[in-house]
């Protein structure tokens, strides 16, 4: 069964600290994995995409990793800011036009 | 600026009433999607369309209907048959290829029952 699981479900960190979000998947055949940020009451916005051949990719303070062998990805946020408070969603695209969504990690950054 | 526009942002439905959620895109994308988002759950696919005048049921299509008369528009009707319609509804669009292009999402419509 194609599934995407994210952990933790929620996370509270102090402003300026780092954190890492996890995504495990069983989707096959795999095309790519994308991390989205969803602010409260808004639609998700793409942060970064990982393809099969990529191990690490950075977008500012966001760094995503992918281990295609173990089917795991992580999103590391460095020097967190209050504006990082949001839900982070992992989405795996199978070959073709099928998308599989994780349930998201709710991140709260407190001053 | 190109993007997806959903309206209204908030919508209230009375018992036995059908309501229609609007979704318009000017990205020239072929594919459009409707998702439902409930607390603690991932996005669930209601319907999707890859071409004008054609659409496919997703995982939770019961109680919903769609149309795709124009490439830019993909309205969703929540019918009275949908017994638990309270949720956040997201519309998205994408190109069919290449596969590394993202889905673009609107800012959602929150539907509540009066």
PDB file of C-alpha atoms in Angstrom:
ATOM      1  CA  UNK A   1       0.000   0.000   0.000  1.00  0.00           C
ATOM      2  CA  UNK A   2       1.338   3.433  -0.947  1.00  0.00           C
ATOM      3  CA  UNK A   3       1.723   5.514   2.198  1.00  0.00           C
ATOM      4  CA  UNK A   4       3.534   8.580   3.477  1.00  0.00           C
ATOM      5  CA  UNK A   5       4.136   8.949   7.200  1.00  0.00           C
ATOM      6  CA  UNK A   6       5.478  12.032   8.935  1.00  0.00           C
ATOM      7  CA  UNK A   7       6.888  12.565  12.387  1.00  0.00           C
ATOM      8  CA  UNK A   8       6.582  14.172  14.776  1.00  0.00           C
ATOM      9  CA  UNK A   9       2.924  15.150  14.518  1.00  0.00           C
ATOM     10  CA  UNK A  10       3.675  18.432  16.253  1.00  0.00           C
ATOM     11  CA  UNK A  11       6.728  20.261  17.488  1.00  0.00           C
ATOM     12  CA  UNK A  12       7.388  23.352  19.601  1.00  0.00           C
ATOM     13  CA  UNK A  13      10.805  24.998  19.507  1.00  0.00           C
ATOM     14  CA  UNK A  14      12.394  28.222  20.670  1.00  0.00           C
ATOM     15  CA  UNK A  15      13.170  30.912  18.152  1.00  0.00           C
ATOM     16  CA  UNK A  16      16.697  30.535  16.824  1.00  0.00           C
ATOM     17  CA  UNK A  17      16.877  26.780  17.417  1.00  0.00           C
ATOM     18  CA  UNK A  18      17.166  24.107  14.720  1.00  0.00           C
ATOM     19  CA  UNK A  19      14.748  21.259  14.102  1.00  0.00           C
ATOM     20  CA  UNK A  20      14.362  18.230  11.846  1.00  0.00           C
ATOM     21  CA  UNK A  21      11.154  16.811  10.445  1.00  0.00           C
ATOM     22  CA  UNK A  22      10.897  13.243   9.162  1.00  0.00           C
ATOM     23  CA  UNK A  23       9.063  11.629   6.267  1.00  0.00           C
ATOM     24  CA  UNK A  24       8.953   7.891   5.517  1.00  0.00           C
ATOM     25  CA  UNK A  25       7.240   6.544   2.435  1.00  0.00           C
ATOM     26  CA  UNK A  26       6.341   3.295   0.736  1.00  0.00           C
ATOM     27  CA  UNK A  27       5.253   4.765  -2.600  1.00  0.00           C
ATOM     28  CA  UNK A  28       6.277   2.843  -5.685  1.00  0.00           C
ATOM     29  CA  UNK A  29       7.155   3.517  -8.419  1.00  0.00           C
ATOM     30  CA  UNK A  30       8.783   6.674  -7.052  1.00  0.00           C
ATOM     31  CA  UNK A  31       9.174   9.844  -9.102  1.00  0.00           C
ATOM     32  CA  UNK A  32       9.965  12.602  -6.608  1.00  0.00           C
ATOM     33  CA  UNK A  33       9.362  13.870  -3.088  1.00  0.00           C
ATOM     34  CA  UNK A  34       8.393  17.414  -2.313  1.00  0.00           C
ATOM     35  CA  UNK A  35       8.153  19.362   0.940  1.00  0.00           C
ATOM     36  CA  UNK A  36       5.417  21.971   1.270  1.00  0.00           C
ATOM     37  CA  UNK A  37       4.861  24.673   3.881  1.00  0.00           C
ATOM     38  CA  UNK A  38       1.260  25.460   4.759  1.00  0.00           C
ATOM     39  CA  UNK A  39       0.478  28.543   6.820  1.00  0.00           C
ATOM     40  CA  UNK A  40      -2.761  28.491   8.802  1.00  0.00           C
ATOM     41  CA  UNK A  41      -5.732  29.152   6.534  1.00  0.00           C
ATOM     42  CA  UNK A  42      -3.618  29.156   3.367  1.00  0.00           C
ATOM     43  CA  UNK A  43      -2.743  26.679   0.655  1.00  0.00           C
ATOM     44  CA  UNK A  44       0.517  24.702   0.695  1.00  0.00           C
ATOM     45  CA  UNK A  45       3.551  26.251  -0.965  1.00  0.00           C
ATOM     46  CA  UNK A  46       6.423  24.184  -2.349  1.00  0.00           C
ATOM     47  CA  UNK A  47       9.739  24.445  -0.483  1.00  0.00           C
ATOM     48  CA  UNK A  48      11.900  21.915  -2.255  1.00  0.00           C
ATOM     49  CA  UNK A  49      11.806  18.820  -4.439  1.00  0.00           C
ATOM     50  CA  UNK A  50      13.961  15.714  -4.175  1.00  0.00           C
ATOM     51  CA  UNK A  51      14.415  13.284  -7.047  1.00  0.00           C
ATOM     52  CA  UNK A  52      15.812   9.778  -6.921  1.00  0.00           C
ATOM     53  CA  UNK A  53      19.382  10.838  -7.626  1.00  0.00           C
ATOM     54  CA  UNK A  54      19.522  13.689  -5.109  1.00  0.00           C
ATOM     55  CA  UNK A  55      20.707  13.294  -1.519  1.00  0.00           C
ATOM     56  CA  UNK A  56      20.616  16.850  -0.242  1.00  0.00           C
ATOM     57  CA  UNK A  57      19.113  20.127  -1.382  1.00  0.00           C
ATOM     58  CA  UNK A  58      18.980  23.485   0.342  1.00  0.00           C
ATOM     59  CA  UNK A  59      16.603  26.413   0.031  1.00  0.00           C
ATOM     60  CA  UNK A  60      17.786  29.149   2.348  1.00  0.00           C
ATOM     61  CA  UNK A  61      17.415  27.895   5.928  1.00  0.00           C
ATOM     62  CA  UNK A  62      15.636  24.739   4.734  1.00  0.00           C
ATOM     63  CA  UNK A  63      17.678  21.639   3.881  1.00  0.00           C
ATOM     64  CA  UNK A  64      16.021  18.479   2.616  1.00  0.00           C
ATOM     65  CA  UNK A  65      17.630  15.066   2.440  1.00  0.00           C
ATOM     66  CA  UNK A  66      16.565  11.888   0.706  1.00  0.00           C
ATOM     67  CA  UNK A  67      17.661   8.306   1.217  1.00  0.00           C
ATOM     68  CA  UNK A  68      16.020   6.417  -1.633  1.00  0.00           C
ATOM     69  CA  UNK A  69      17.264   3.073  -0.321  1.00  0.00           C
ATOM     70  CA  UNK A  70      15.511   3.377   3.032  1.00  0.00           C
ATOM     71  CA  UNK A  71      12.713   5.567   1.584  1.00  0.00           C
ATOM     72  CA  UNK A  72      13.238   8.301   4.105  1.00  0.00           C
ATOM     73  CA  UNK A  73      13.440  12.067   3.803  1.00  0.00           C
ATOM     74  CA  UNK A  74      14.066  14.813   6.303  1.00  0.00           C
ATOM     75  CA  UNK A  75      13.581  18.566   6.350  1.00  0.00           C
ATOM     76  CA  UNK A  76      16.028  20.469   8.538  1.00  0.00           C
ATOM     77  CA  UNK A  77      15.243  24.042   9.522  1.00  0.00           C
ATOM     78  CA  UNK A  78      18.158  26.132  10.730  1.00  0.00           C
ATOM     79  CA  UNK A  79      17.953  29.148  13.045  1.00  0.00           C
ATOM     80  CA  UNK A  80      14.169  29.038  13.227  1.00  0.00           C
ATOM     81  CA  UNK A  81      12.085  32.188  12.992  1.00  0.00           C
ATOM     82  CA  UNK A  82       8.580  32.947  14.205  1.00  0.00           C
ATOM     83  CA  UNK A  83       7.437  32.932  10.571  1.00  0.00           C
ATOM     84  CA  UNK A  84       8.449  29.276  10.308  1.00  0.00           C
ATOM     85  CA  UNK A  85       5.386  28.386  12.407  1.00  0.00           C
ATOM     86  CA  UNK A  86       3.287  26.345   9.986  1.00  0.00           C
ATOM     87  CA  UNK A  87       2.401  22.844   8.927  1.00  0.00           C
ATOM     88  CA  UNK A  88       5.011  21.038   6.805  1.00  0.00           C
ATOM     89  CA  UNK A  89       3.690  18.443   4.410  1.00  0.00           C
ATOM     90  CA  UNK A  90       5.649  15.718   2.637  1.00  0.00           C
ATOM     91  CA  UNK A  91       4.227  14.708  -0.752  1.00  0.00           C
ATOM     92  CA  UNK A  92       5.489  11.801  -2.831  1.00  0.00           C
ATOM     93  CA  UNK A  93       4.685  11.664  -6.523  1.00  0.00           C
ATOM     94  CA  UNK A  94       4.479   8.304  -8.206  1.00  0.00           C
ATOM     95  CA  UNK A  95       5.277   8.014 -11.884  1.00  0.00           C
ATOM     96  CA  UNK A  96       2.225   9.283 -13.674  1.00  0.00           C
ATOM     97  CA  UNK A  97      -0.116  11.733 -12.023  1.00  0.00           C
ATOM     98  CA  UNK A  98      -0.593  10.302  -8.545  1.00  0.00           C
ATOM     99  CA  UNK A  99       0.323  12.225  -5.403  1.00  0.00           C
ATOM    100  CA  UNK A 100       0.532  10.789  -1.892  1.00  0.00           C
ATOM    101  CA  UNK A 101       0.301  13.186   1.045  1.00  0.00           C
ATOM    102  CA  UNK A 102       1.603  12.863   4.578  1.00  0.00           C
ATOM    103  CA  UNK A 103      -0.512  14.149   7.460  1.00  0.00           C
ATOM    104  CA  UNK A 104       1.980  16.938   8.132  1.00  0.00           C
ATOM    105  CA  UNK A 105       4.047  18.175  11.058  1.00  0.00           C
ATOM    106  CA  UNK A 106       2.722  21.222  12.878  1.00  0.00           C
ATOM    107  CA  UNK A 107       5.652  23.429  13.890  1.00  0.00           C
ATOM    108  CA  UNK A 108       5.297  26.207  16.434  1.00  0.00           C
ATOM    109  CA  UNK A 109       8.210  28.568  17.010  1.00  0.00           C
ATOM    110  CA  UNK A 110       7.986  30.529  20.250  1.00  0.00           C
ATOM    111  CA  UNK A 111       9.963  33.641  21.229  1.00  0.00           C
TER     112      UNK A 111
ATOM    113  CA  UNK B   1       0.664  37.274 -11.489  1.00  0.00           C
ATOM    114  CA  UNK B   2      -0.218  33.708 -12.350  1.00  0.00           C
ATOM    115  CA  UNK B   3      -1.923  31.606  -9.759  1.00  0.00           C
ATOM    116  CA  UNK B   4      -5.018  29.848  -8.506  1.00  0.00           C
ATOM    117  CA  UNK B   5      -7.969  31.704  -7.075  1.00  0.00           C
ATOM    118  CA  UNK B   6     -10.516  30.013  -4.858  1.00  0.00           C
ATOM    119  CA  UNK B   7     -13.741  31.648  -3.752  1.00  0.00           C
ATOM    120  CA  UNK B   8     -15.357  32.231  -1.432  1.00  0.00           C
ATOM    121  CA  UNK B   9     -12.874  31.976   1.426  1.00  0.00           C
ATOM    122  CA  UNK B  10     -15.668  31.037   3.870  1.00  0.00           C
ATOM    123  CA  UNK B  11     -18.943  29.321   3.028  1.00  0.00           C
ATOM    124  CA  UNK B  12     -21.880  28.173   5.105  1.00  0.00           C
ATOM    125  CA  UNK B  13     -24.297  25.468   4.074  1.00  0.00           C
ATOM    126  CA  UNK B  14     -27.774  24.794   5.343  1.00  0.00           C
ATOM    127  CA  UNK B  15     -29.159  21.288   5.654  1.00  0.00           C
ATOM    128  CA  UNK B  16     -30.289  19.913   2.288  1.00  0.00           C
ATOM    129  CA  UNK B  17     -28.524  22.618   0.326  1.00  0.00           C
ATOM    130  CA  UNK B  18     -26.014  22.250  -2.497  1.00  0.00           C
ATOM    131  CA  UNK B  19     -23.118  24.700  -2.567  1.00  0.00           C
ATOM    132  CA  UNK B  20     -20.515  25.358  -5.243  1.00  0.00           C
ATOM    133  CA  UNK B  21     -16.881  26.234  -4.624  1.00  0.00           C
ATOM    134  CA  UNK B  22     -15.067  28.141  -7.333  1.00  0.00           C
ATOM    135  CA  UNK B  23     -11.529  27.448  -8.573  1.00  0.00           C
ATOM    136  CA  UNK B  24      -9.884  29.423 -11.374  1.00  0.00           C
ATOM    137  CA  UNK B  25      -6.277  29.219 -12.614  1.00  0.00           C
ATOM    138  CA  UNK B  26      -4.338  31.298 -15.124  1.00  0.00           C
ATOM    139  CA  UNK B  27      -1.241  29.108 -15.167  1.00  0.00           C
ATOM    140  CA  UNK B  28      -2.286  27.294 -18.346  1.00  0.00           C
ATOM    141  CA  UNK B  29      -2.124  23.986 -16.470  1.00  0.00           C
ATOM    142  CA  UNK B  30      -3.860  20.959 -17.928  1.00  0.00           C
ATOM    143  CA  UNK B  31      -4.459  19.140 -14.648  1.00  0.00           C
ATOM    144  CA  UNK B  32      -6.647  20.386 -11.815  1.00  0.00           C
ATOM    145  CA  UNK B  33      -7.512  18.762  -8.485  1.00  0.00           C
ATOM    146  CA  UNK B  34      -9.834  19.116  -5.525  1.00  0.00           C
ATOM    147  CA  UNK B  35      -8.716  18.033  -2.076  1.00  0.00           C
ATOM    148  CA  UNK B  36     -10.379  17.949   1.292  1.00  0.00           C
ATOM    149  CA  UNK B  37      -8.319  18.678   4.416  1.00  0.00           C
ATOM    150  CA  UNK B  38      -9.499  17.675   7.882  1.00  0.00           C
ATOM    151  CA  UNK B  39      -7.577  18.204  11.144  1.00  0.00           C
ATOM    152  CA  UNK B  40      -4.969  15.512  11.727  1.00  0.00           C
ATOM    153  CA  UNK B  41      -5.424  14.006   8.269  1.00  0.00           C
ATOM    154  CA  UNK B  42      -3.513  14.362   5.057  1.00  0.00           C
ATOM    155  CA  UNK B  43      -5.085  15.885   1.990  1.00  0.00           C
ATOM    156  CA  UNK B  44      -7.610  13.530   0.428  1.00  0.00           C
ATOM    157  CA  UNK B  45      -8.369  13.627  -3.283  1.00  0.00           C
ATOM    158  CA  UNK B  46     -11.992  14.273  -4.223  1.00  0.00           C
ATOM    159  CA  UNK B  47     -11.817  14.692  -8.012  1.00  0.00           C
ATOM    160  CA  UNK B  48      -9.217  15.478 -10.613  1.00  0.00           C
ATOM    161  CA  UNK B  49      -9.228  16.468 -14.273  1.00  0.00           C
ATOM    162  CA  UNK B  50      -6.451  16.146 -16.822  1.00  0.00           C
ATOM    163  CA  UNK B  51      -8.270  17.679 -19.765  1.00  0.00           C
ATOM    164  CA  UNK B  52     -11.317  19.772 -20.539  1.00  0.00           C
ATOM    165  CA  UNK B  53     -14.623  17.881 -20.408  1.00  0.00           C
ATOM    166  CA  UNK B  54     -13.046  14.944 -18.605  1.00  0.00           C
ATOM    167  CA  UNK B  55     -12.590  14.228 -14.905  1.00  0.00           C
ATOM    168  CA  UNK B  56     -11.979  11.268 -12.622  1.00  0.00           C
ATOM    169  CA  UNK B  57     -13.154  10.347  -9.145  1.00  0.00           C
ATOM    170  CA  UNK B  58     -10.644  10.448  -6.359  1.00  0.00           C
ATOM    171  CA  UNK B  59     -10.675   8.586  -3.073  1.00  0.00           C
ATOM    172  CA  UNK B  60     -13.673  10.390  -1.525  1.00  0.00           C
ATOM    173  CA  UNK B  61     -15.901  11.481  -4.431  1.00  0.00           C
ATOM    174  CA  UNK B  62     -19.242  10.486  -2.890  1.00  0.00           C
ATOM    175  CA  UNK B  63     -21.447  13.512  -2.272  1.00  0.00           C
ATOM    176  CA  UNK B  64     -19.427  15.760  -4.574  1.00  0.00           C
ATOM    177  CA  UNK B  65     -19.617  16.691  -8.251  1.00  0.00           C
ATOM    178  CA  UNK B  66     -17.400  18.693 -10.611  1.00  0.00           C
ATOM    179  CA  UNK B  67     -17.303  20.059 -14.131  1.00  0.00           C
ATOM    180  CA  UNK B  68     -14.457  21.093 -16.426  1.00  0.00           C
ATOM    181  CA  UNK B  69     -15.984  23.117 -19.234  1.00  0.00           C
ATOM    182  CA  UNK B  70     -12.984  25.416 -19.534  1.00  0.00           C
ATOM    183  CA  UNK B  71      -9.281  24.789 -19.000  1.00  0.00           C
ATOM    184  CA  UNK B  72      -9.125  27.592 -16.449  1.00  0.00           C
ATOM    185  CA  UNK B  73     -12.057  26.554 -14.273  1.00  0.00           C
ATOM    186  CA  UNK B  74     -12.844  23.522 -12.119  1.00  0.00           C
ATOM    187  CA  UNK B  75     -15.808  24.188  -9.798  1.00  0.00           C
ATOM    188  CA  UNK B  76     -16.731  21.739  -7.048  1.00  0.00           C
ATOM    189  CA  UNK B  77     -20.317  21.229  -5.898  1.00  0.00           C
ATOM    190  CA  UNK B  78     -20.891  19.836  -2.428  1.00  0.00           C
ATOM    191  CA  UNK B  79     -24.287  18.181  -2.588  1.00  0.00           C
ATOM    192  CA  UNK B  80     -26.762  17.450   0.173  1.00  0.00           C
ATOM    193  CA  UNK B  81     -25.674  13.807  -0.101  1.00  0.00           C
ATOM    194  CA  UNK B  82     -22.384  14.725   1.566  1.00  0.00           C
ATOM    195  CA  UNK B  83     -23.330  14.260   5.214  1.00  0.00           C
ATOM    196  CA  UNK B  84     -20.151  15.624   6.760  1.00  0.00           C
ATOM    197  CA  UNK B  85     -19.077  18.516   4.523  1.00  0.00           C
ATOM    198  CA  UNK B  86     -17.398  20.655   7.182  1.00  0.00           C
ATOM    199  CA  UNK B  87     -13.759  20.889   6.081  1.00  0.00           C
ATOM    200  CA  UNK B  88     -11.115  22.993   4.382  1.00  0.00           C
ATOM    201  CA  UNK B  89     -11.222  22.517   0.604  1.00  0.00           C
ATOM    202  CA  UNK B  90      -8.134  23.041  -1.517  1.00  0.00           C
ATOM    203  CA  UNK B  91      -7.925  23.325  -5.278  1.00  0.00           C
ATOM    204  CA  UNK B  92      -4.642  22.670  -7.086  1.00  0.00           C
ATOM    205  CA  UNK B  93      -3.304  22.594 -10.618  1.00  0.00           C
ATOM    206  CA  UNK B  94      -0.220  21.229 -12.333  1.00  0.00           C
ATOM    207  CA  UNK B  95       1.329  20.458 -15.672  1.00  0.00           C
ATOM    208  CA  UNK B  96       1.208  16.814 -16.696  1.00  0.00           C
ATOM    209  CA  UNK B  97       4.882  16.765 -17.654  1.00  0.00           C
ATOM    210  CA  UNK B  98       7.640  17.112 -16.629  1.00  0.00           C
ATOM    211  CA  UNK B  99       6.964  15.278 -13.387  1.00  0.00           C
ATOM    212  CA  UNK B 100       9.276  17.518 -11.355  1.00  0.00           C
ATOM    213  CA  UNK B 101       6.925  20.475 -11.586  1.00  0.00           C
ATOM    214  CA  UNK B 102       4.888  21.181  -8.432  1.00  0.00           C
ATOM    215  CA  UNK B 103       1.208  21.321  -7.798  1.00  0.00           C
ATOM    216  CA  UNK B 104       0.116  24.909  -7.220  1.00  0.00           C
ATOM    217  CA  UNK B 105      -2.543  25.379  -4.573  1.00  0.00           C
ATOM    218  CA  UNK B 106      -5.177  28.007  -3.981  1.00  0.00           C
ATOM    219  CA  UNK B 107      -5.768  29.444  -0.511  1.00  0.00           C
ATOM    220  CA  UNK B 108      -8.744  27.242   0.159  1.00  0.00           C
ATOM    221  CA  UNK B 109     -12.414  27.533   1.039  1.00  0.00           C
ATOM    222  CA  UNK B 110     -13.575  26.719   4.556  1.00  0.00           C
ATOM    223  CA  UNK B 111     -17.046  25.182   4.490  1.00  0.00           C
ATOM    224  CA  UNK B 112     -19.180  25.002   7.605  1.00  0.00           C
ATOM    225  CA  UNK B 113     -22.680  23.787   8.380  1.00  0.00           C
ATOM    226  CA  UNK B 114     -25.270  26.154   9.790  1.00  0.00           C
TER     227      UNK B 114
END
